[in-house]
Amino acid sequence: MTSWLESQFSLTGKKALVTGSSKGIGASIAVAMAQAGADLVLVGRSEDSLKSTHDVIQKLGKSVETLICDVQSRSEISAAFKDIDHLNVDIVVNNAGSISRAPAIDASMEEWDRIIDTNLNSVFQISQLCARPMLQRGYGRIINIASLLSFQGGINVPAYTASKHGVAGITKALANEWGSKGI
């Protein structure tokens, strides 16, 4: 028998997709969602990188699939997510992220682009692709992982700070657009 509290946090019957789920916060989120009853779709750069998280979730008795994708690449996201509607994902956690540390005066535009592509552009692109079937069903949850640097300037992390401010902003914009439609 489940308690009232457990029933309020149960994800039984839901399928969650988590980017950056090979290690760290993403792996912990994926495992916690499986413990709460969700089946999972893990997104990472390689099968090998996802193996540990995959195995833990499988041992919990939950269904687990993988999507191989470097979220820094728009074309890889497009290819990996082209059949997203067939996965019937209820929950998306945009967690993948990257950081580069250098004084702003020394930060290269190549590093700027890499961080913005990974931390911000992927959040929008994946949200957009996953929202299409969610909007058709009238249900979905999109969770974007930002940072405390979404609220302050940081030091020696200009691209990371800008990207996380952007994540906070795009989250608000998408909530305003899609909230009344069940997402």
Backbone as a ProteinNet text record, in pm:
[ID]
protein_1_A
[PRIMARY]
MTSWLESQFSLTGKKALVTGSSKGIGASIAVAMAQAGADLVLVGRSEDSLKSTHDVIQKLGKSVETLICDVQSRSEISAAFKDIDHLNVDIVVNNAGSISRAPAIDASMEEWDRIIDTNLNSVFQISQLCARPMLQRGYGRIINIASLLSFQGGINVPAYTASKHGVAGITKALANEWGSKGI
[TERTIARY]
84	0	89.5	63.3	143	79.7	166.2	116.7	66	-5	-54.2	62.9	170.8	287.4	348.2	364.3	418.7	329.2	199.1	108.1	117.8	149.8	161.7	288	387.9	514.5	539.3	442	458.1	466.1	559.7	572.2	538.1	470.1	429.4	344.2	378.3	305.7	355.2	456.7	512.8	646.7	680.7	810.6	883.9	1006.6	1087.2	1212.9	1246.4	1368.9	1460.2	1587.5	1682.4	1808.7	1841.1	1966.6	2080.1	2200.4	2315.6	2304.2	2247.9	2219.6	2329.9	2447.6	2556.4	2626	2619.1	2688.2	2628.3	2674.8	2640.4	2492.6	2448.9	2310.7	2214.1	2245.3	2156.1	2135.2	2243.1	2230.4	2146.4	2168.5	2091.2	1943.3	1914.2	1774.7	1709.4	1778.9	1722.8	1694.4	1787.8	1768.4	1654	1648.6	1540	1404.5	1397.9	1270.5	1231.2	1328.5	1299.7	1252.9	1317.1	1275.4	1133.3	1092.6	956.2	857.2	906.6	817.4	823.7	900	904	991.2	953.8	1042.6	1127.6	1246.5	1340.8	1390.7	1420.7	1498.4	1619.5	1737.7	1861.1	1924.6	1970.3	2035.6	2179.1	2271.8	2413.7	2491.4	2621.1	2705.6	2739.1	2731.3	2764.8	2695.7	2678.9	2621.8	2709.6	2842	2934.2	2915.3	2897.7	2883.6	2754	2652.4	2521.7	2507.5	2604	2591.3	2563.8	2637.2	2620.5	2478.5	2431.3	2295.9	2192.7	2212.2	2122.5	2109.1	2224.4	2224.1	2152.2	2172.4	2105.5	1953.9	1909.2	1764.7	1706	1779.9	1733.6	1719.9	1813.6	1806.9	1686.5	1638.9	1518.8	1392	1409.1	1295.2	1218.7	1278.7	1211.8	1264.2	1179.7	1218.6	1314.9	1419.4	1516.6	1566.5	1560.5	1608.8	1716.2	1795.1	1897.3	1882.5	1913.4	1926.7	2069.2	2144.2	2281.9	2283.4	2336	2329.1	2422.5	2501.8	2578.7	2491	2439.2	2343.3	2405.5	2536	2601.2	2570.8	2528.8	2508.3	2359.4	2317.3	2176.9	2139.1	2229.3	2196.9	2184.8	2268.2	2256	2125.3	2085.6	1957.8	1844.4	1845.7	1740.3	1731.6	1845.7	1847.3	1799.5	1850.1	1815.5	1669.7	1611.8	1476.2	1372.1	1410.7	1316.5	1192.6	1204.4	1090	1043	1060.1	1028.1	882.5	792.4	651	622.8	705.6	685.3	732.6	811.4	858.5	755.1	654.9	550.5	609.2	698.2	762.3	665.4	649.1	562.7	640.5	767.3	849.7	984.3	1030.2	1162.6	1240.6	1361.9	1451.9	1573.1	1581.1	1695.7	1803.1	1894.9	1996.9	2137.8	2163.5	2299.3	2357.9	2484	2547	2697.6	2758.2	2903.1	2945.7	3069.4	3121.8	3265.4	3306.5	3443.6	3482.1	3597.6	3639.4	3755.8	3731.8	3835.8	3785	3875.5	3831	3762.1	3661.5	3586	3677.4	3781.2	3871.2	3946	3960.4	4034.8	3946.1	3817.3	3726.1	3719.7	3732.9	3728.4	3583.7	3561.6	3428.2	3393.5	3491.7	3465.9	3410.6	3471.3	3420.5	3283.3	3264.8	3134.5	3028.1	3051.6	2954.4	2927.8	3033.7	3017.3	2928.3	2951.5	2872.9	2728.4	2708.2	2573	2497.7	2564.4	2498.2	2457.1	2546.1	2518.6	2414.6	2431.8	2350.5	2220.1	2211.9	2093.1	2022.9	2095.3	2030.4	1969.8	2038.9	1984	1855.4	1847.9	1727.4	1607.8	1626.5	1516	1480.9	1580.9	1554	1487.1	1537.9	1480.1	1340.4	1322.1	1188.4	1090.2	1130	1043.4	1006.1	1105.8	1079.4	990.5	1016.7	938.5	799.9	784.4	654.4	552.9	597	501.7	404.6	453.6	357.5	287.5	354.2	289.7	170.8	187.2	77.5	-39.7	-9.6	-116.1	-191.2	-119.7	-183	-245.2	-202.1	-251.9	-190.8	-73.3	-6.9	143.1	219	363.5	425.7	546.9	622.2	762.1	808.9	944.8	1014	1123.4	1199.8	1337.8	1373.9	1503.4	1592.2	1710.3	1803.2	1891.1	1883.9	1964	2075.3	2091.4	2201.1	2174.2	2240.2	2233	2287.1	2372.7	2424.3	2318.5	2198.7	2086.1	2043.4	2087.3	2044.5	2158.3	2279.5	2393.5	2493.4	2598	2691	2800.3	2840.2	2950.2	3082.3	3190.4	3325.7	3397.3	3454.1	3532	3448.9	3318.1	3230.4	3125.4	3168.5	3071.3	2972.6	3017.6	2925.8	2830	2882	2797.5	2689.5	2729.6	2633.8	2528.8	2571.4	2476.1	2380.7	2434.4	2349.5	2246.9	2285.1	2192.7	2089.6	2126.9	2027.4	1927.2	1978.1	1891.1	1797.4	1847.6	1762.2	1647.4	1676.6	1569.6	1467.5	1514.7	1424.5	1340.9	1402.6	1326.5	1226.8	1260.4	1166.9	1040.1	1057.2	941.9	861.3	929.7	860.7	779.7	840	768.3	652.4	670.3	560.1	444.6	473.7	368.4	294	364.9	302.9	230	293.3	244.5	171	180.6	119.2	-31.8	-98	-244	-281.2	-181.6	-206.6	-165.6	-141.5	-113.3	32.8	122.1	265.7	318.9
-116.9	0	124.5	215	336.7	444.7	525	635.4	746.2	841.8	955.8	1029.8	1048.3	1119.9	1047.3	915.9	838.3	849.2	847.8	855.5	990.4	1095.7	1229.1	1243.1	1161.5	1170	1049.8	964.5	846.6	884.2	821	838.2	708.3	619.4	492.7	519.2	450	466.8	582.4	654.6	766.5	726	792.7	772.7	905.9	903.6	1025.4	1014.5	1123.9	1135.2	1232.5	1192.9	1276	1291.7	1416.8	1441.2	1450	1414.4	1418.4	1319.8	1202.8	1106.4	1002.9	1028.6	932.6	944.5	1062.4	1081.3	1199.8	1220.4	1339.2	1358	1484.5	1520	1444.6	1433.6	1365.4	1219.2	1149.7	1009.2	997.8	1087.4	1084.8	1112.5	1206.8	1236.4	1115	1052.8	936.4	822.6	793.4	685.1	719.3	842.8	883.1	871.2	906.5	895.2	747.8	662.3	518.9	467.3	511.9	471.7	517.3	628.1	679	611.3	518.4	439.8	464.8	563.2	595.9	499.2	478.7	416.9	529.6	495.7	600.2	589.7	706.6	719.7	802.7	742.8	810.6	869.6	993.4	1059.8	1090.9	1043.2	1068.5	1048.8	1072.3	1068.2	928.3	828.2	691.9	589.7	470.2	359.7	334.2	337.4	311.3	411.5	539	641.1	624.4	565.2	548.1	414.2	324.6	187.4	179.4	254.5	247.6	288.3	401.4	447.2	348.2	299.9	201.7	78.8	26.7	-95.7	-76.1	38.2	66.2	68.4	135.5	145.7	9.4	-67.6	-200.9	-289	-276.8	-353.6	-312.6	-190.6	-144.9	-201.7	-272.7	-335.4	-242.9	-131.9	-36.9	-51.8	-18.3	-16.6	99.4	75.7	181.6	170.4	283.4	293.9	400.8	400.8	503.7	573.3	702.6	782.5	835	802.4	847.5	979.3	1082.2	1215.6	1308.3	1384.8	1493	1616.9	1664	1774.8	1907.4	1910.4	2029.7	2045.6	1937.4	1936.9	1938.8	2044.1	2053.8	1939.4	1900	1791.8	1658.3	1634.8	1510	1508.3	1622.6	1629	1598.7	1661.6	1638.3	1491.1	1427.7	1286.2	1196.6	1220.1	1134.3	1147.7	1267.3	1294	1290.6	1244.8	1248.6	1162	1057.1	969.1	981.3	1097	1114.9	1084.7	1110.5	1085.8	938.1	848.6	704.5	657.9	740.3	703.1	730	812.4	846.6	898.2	995.2	1054.7	1151.5	1135	1222.7	1336.4	1309.6	1403.1	1416.6	1539	1565.9	1644.3	1598.2	1671.9	1713	1841.2	1897.1	1928.5	1834.2	1844.8	1860.3	1811.1	1812.2	1952	1959.7	2089.7	2079.5	2193.5	2202.3	2337.7	2344.8	2470.4	2487.4	2609	2643	2760.7	2753	2858	2937.8	3066	3158.8	3299.8	3392.5	3531.4	3573.3	3657	3699.1	3755.5	3826.6	3887.8	3783.4	3662.4	3555.9	3448.1	3454.8	3349.2	3352.5	3235.1	3228	3216.4	3263.3	3251.7	3105.6	3022.8	2878.9	2816.1	2849.9	2798.7	2857.7	2985	3049.3	2971.5	2948.1	2876.4	2735.4	2664.2	2527.3	2525.6	2618.3	2623.3	2664.2	2765.8	2810.8	2700.2	2631.6	2522	2410.5	2372	2262.1	2299.5	2414	2449.4	2519.8	2588.4	2667.9	2624.3	2620.7	2585.7	2445.9	2351.5	2215.5	2212.7	2294	2298.9	2341.8	2445.9	2491.2	2387.8	2335.8	2241.4	2113.3	2057.8	1934.3	1961.4	2074	2109.5	2120.1	2187.9	2206.4	2072.6	1985.9	1856.6	1767.9	1766.9	1683.1	1740.1	1871.7	1933.9	1903.5	1880	1855.1	1741.5	1621.6	1515.9	1542.8	1611.7	1645.5	1738	1835	1927.1	1852.5	1754.9	1675	1593.7	1542.5	1464.2	1552.2	1678.8	1768.1	1742.2	1678.4	1648.6	1635.5	1689.6	1671.7	1757.7	1721.8	1798.6	1818.8	1942.7	1973.9	2044.7	1985.4	2036.6	2075.1	2200	2248.7	2277.8	2218.6	2237.1	2358.4	2457.9	2578.5	2577.8	2685.4	2698	2818.4	2822.9	2944.4	3063.1	3036.7	3145.9	3200.6	3143.4	3202.9	3333.7	3354.6	3470.4	3565.9	3532	3618.8	3611.4	3686.1	3696.5	3592.9	3538.1	3443.5	3512.6	3438.6	3488.4	3385.8	3429.9	3344.6	3236.8	3257.3	3162.8	3239.6	3328.2	3413.4	3336.7	3240.7	3166.3	3080.8	3015	2932.4	3018.5	3132.7	3221.4	3269.6	3311.8	3358.1	3245.9	3126.1	3014.1	2980	2982.3	2947.2	3057.9	3184.3	3291.6	3264.9	3223.7	3192.6	3076.7	2974.2	2860	2906.7	2991.5	3043.9	3121.2	3200.7	3279.4	3195.7	3100.5	3018.1	2930.2	2889.4	2810.3	2891.5	3017.1	3103.9	3125.9	3150.3	3174	3051.8	2932.6	2810.5	2782.2	2808.7	2790.6	2882.5	3005.3	3099.4	3050.4	2992.4	2945.6	2813	2719.7	2581.9	2541.9	2620.5	2584.7	2562.5	2647.4	2633.9	2516.8	2455.3	2343.6	2209.4	2209.8	2083.5	2052.2	2143	2118.9	2216.5
0	0	0	-91.7	-97.2	-11.6	45.4	127.2	35.2	95.3	18.3	-45	32.3	-18.4	-137.5	-126.6	-238.6	-360.4	-341.3	-455.1	-525.3	-451.9	-511.3	-596.5	-569.3	-641.2	-731.7	-746.5	-830.2	-977.5	-1047.5	-1191.9	-1265.1	-1195.6	-1255.2	-1378.6	-1486.9	-1611.5	-1696.9	-1650.9	-1725.9	-1786.8	-1897	-1958.7	-1958.9	-1906	-1893.7	-1978.7	-2042.8	-2121.8	-2048.8	-2027.2	-1954.8	-2038.6	-2074.7	-2146.4	-2045.3	-2092	-2002.9	-1889.9	-1919.2	-1812.3	-1792.9	-1846.1	-1830.1	-1694.8	-1632	-1503.5	-1430.4	-1309.5	-1232.2	-1206.9	-1218.5	-1189	-1280	-1408.1	-1502.5	-1468.4	-1432.9	-1393.3	-1266.5	-1171.1	-1046.6	-1072	-1160.4	-1194.4	-1258.9	-1353.6	-1423.2	-1326.3	-1238.9	-1141.2	-1045.5	-998.9	-907.4	-975.5	-1102	-1174.2	-1189.8	-1214.4	-1221.5	-1085.9	-979.3	-844.6	-814.2	-877.3	-858.8	-953.1	-1037	-1120.1	-1268.8	-1314.6	-1457.5	-1535.7	-1661.5	-1758.7	-1816.1	-1867.1	-1904.1	-2046.8	-2102.6	-2224.6	-2185.7	-2196	-2159	-2284.3	-2275.7	-2388.7	-2350	-2433.9	-2411.4	-2539.2	-2530.9	-2650.8	-2698.4	-2610.4	-2652	-2562.1	-2616.6	-2536.9	-2415	-2435.3	-2324.1	-2211.4	-2245.4	-2141.6	-2062.7	-2125.6	-2060.4	-1988.5	-2006.7	-1957.3	-1807	-1728	-1582.3	-1540.8	-1592.8	-1559.4	-1611.7	-1732.1	-1794.3	-1705.6	-1659.7	-1578.5	-1444.8	-1380.8	-1253.1	-1272.7	-1377.8	-1403	-1438.8	-1516.3	-1552.1	-1427.2	-1333.7	-1208.4	-1123.6	-1143.4	-1073	-1136.6	-1247.4	-1313.6	-1406.2	-1442.2	-1530.7	-1673.2	-1768	-1908.2	-1930.1	-2007.7	-2033.9	-2177.7	-2247.4	-2385	-2389.3	-2496.5	-2511.9	-2646.2	-2645.8	-2767.8	-2767.7	-2871.6	-2880.3	-2956.9	-2889.3	-2946.3	-2870.3	-2943	-2883.3	-2893.9	-2782.6	-2785.6	-2827.3	-2846.1	-2899.5	-3047.7	-3112.9	-3257.5	-3292.6	-3360.4	-3402.9	-3495.2	-3583.3	-3676.9	-3604.4	-3503.2	-3425.6	-3347.2	-3292.7	-3221.8	-3318.7	-3434.6	-3534.7	-3570.8	-3594.5	-3632.5	-3518	-3398.4	-3283.8	-3243.5	-3259.1	-3212	-3323.6	-3442.8	-3556.4	-3534.1	-3455.9	-3428.2	-3282.7	-3223.6	-3081.1	-3051	-3144.1	-3116.7	-3092.7	-3146.5	-3125.5	-2987.9	-2920.3	-2787	-2678.7	-2709.5	-2611.1	-2480.8	-2491.7	-2375.1	-2308.2	-2177	-2097.2	-2032.7	-2000.5	-1924.6	-1994.7	-2011.7	-2067.5	-1963.7	-1935.2	-1847.5	-1930.4	-1960.9	-2032.1	-1928.6	-1913.7	-1810.8	-1868.3	-1987.5	-2042.3	-2035.5	-1998.8	-1989.3	-1994	-2018.6	-2026	-1971.4	-1925.9	-1871	-1918.2	-1930.7	-1964.5	-1876.6	-1815.3	-1722.3	-1781.5	-1796.4	-1841.7	-1817.7	-1789.4	-1778.4	-1908.9	-1898.2	-2016.1	-2124.4	-2085.8	-2183.2	-2265.4	-2210.7	-2278.1	-2339.3	-2315.9	-2363.9	-2516.8	-2576.7	-2723.5	-2771.4	-2890.3	-2949	-2976.9	-3002.9	-3024.5	-2896.6	-2782.5	-2654.8	-2624.4	-2653.3	-2634.9	-2711.8	-2839.4	-2922.9	-2870.9	-2828.7	-2778.1	-2654.3	-2563.5	-2439.9	-2470.1	-2552.1	-2585.7	-2659.5	-2753.5	-2825.7	-2730.1	-2640.5	-2547.5	-2443.2	-2379.5	-2263.3	-2295.8	-2408.5	-2438	-2565.9	-2675.4	-2802	-2798.4	-2733.8	-2724.9	-2643.3	-2540	-2455.9	-2540.4	-2619.7	-2703.3	-2809.9	-2880	-2989	-2937.2	-2829.5	-2774.5	-2719.4	-2652.8	-2602.4	-2717.8	-2823.3	-2939.8	-3002.8	-3023.1	-3086.2	-2998.2	-2868.6	-2777.4	-2751.8	-2762.4	-2736.4	-2845.1	-2966.1	-3075.5	-3041.8	-3008.6	-2971.3	-2838.4	-2746.9	-2619.3	-2643.1	-2730	-2761.2	-2825	-2909.4	-2971.2	-2866.5	-2766.3	-2659.4	-2551.6	-2544	-2439.6	-2303.6	-2302.5	-2175.2	-2196.6	-2104.4	-2102.9	-1995.7	-1959.8	-1861.7	-1917.4	-1918.9	-1963.1	-1847.7	-1803.8	-1690.4	-1742.7	-1724.4	-1770.3	-1650.7	-1650.3	-1540.2	-1570.5	-1484.4	-1502	-1397	-1325.2	-1230.6	-1141.8	-1028.6	-948.2	-1027.1	-1124.5	-1207	-1302	-1301.1	-1373.3	-1307.5	-1183.9	-1106.1	-1071.7	-1112.7	-1083.7	-1198.6	-1192.4	-1304.1	-1310.3	-1198.3	-1200.1	-1228.1	-1214.3	-1240.9	-1326.7	-1437.1	-1527.4	-1596.4	-1605.8	-1675.1	-1757.5	-1846	-1915.1	-2002.5	-2079.9	-2167.8	-2085.8	-1983.4	-1897.3	-1832.4	-1777.3	-1711.8	-1810.3	-1927.2	-2029.2	-2069.4	-2086.4	-2127.9	-2021.5	-1895.1	-1788	-1764.2	-1783.5	-1783.9	-1895.9	-2011.9	-2125.4	-2096.1	-2027.3	-1990.8	-1902.1	-1806.5	-1719.8	-1802.7	-1895.9	-1979.3	-2073.6	-2141	-2236.1	-2161.5	-2040.5	-1960.4	-1932.1	-1896.3	-1870.7	-1998.7	-2109.8	-2236.5	-2279.5	-2267.2	-2307.4	-2212.7	-2084.5	-1989.3	-2023.5	-2061.4	-2100.6	-2223.9	-2319.9	-2444.3	-2427.9	-2357.7	-2356.4	-2229.9	-2124.1	-1997	-2008.9	-2081.5	-2095.9	-2186.4	-2251.6	-2342.5	-2281.3	-2150.8	-2080.9	-2062.4	-2102.8	-2084.6	-1981.1
[MASK]
+++++++++++++++++++++++++++++++++++++++++++++++++++++++++++++++++++++++++++++++++++++++++++++++++++++++++++++++++++++++++++++++++++++++++++++++++++++++++++++++++++++++++++++++++++++++

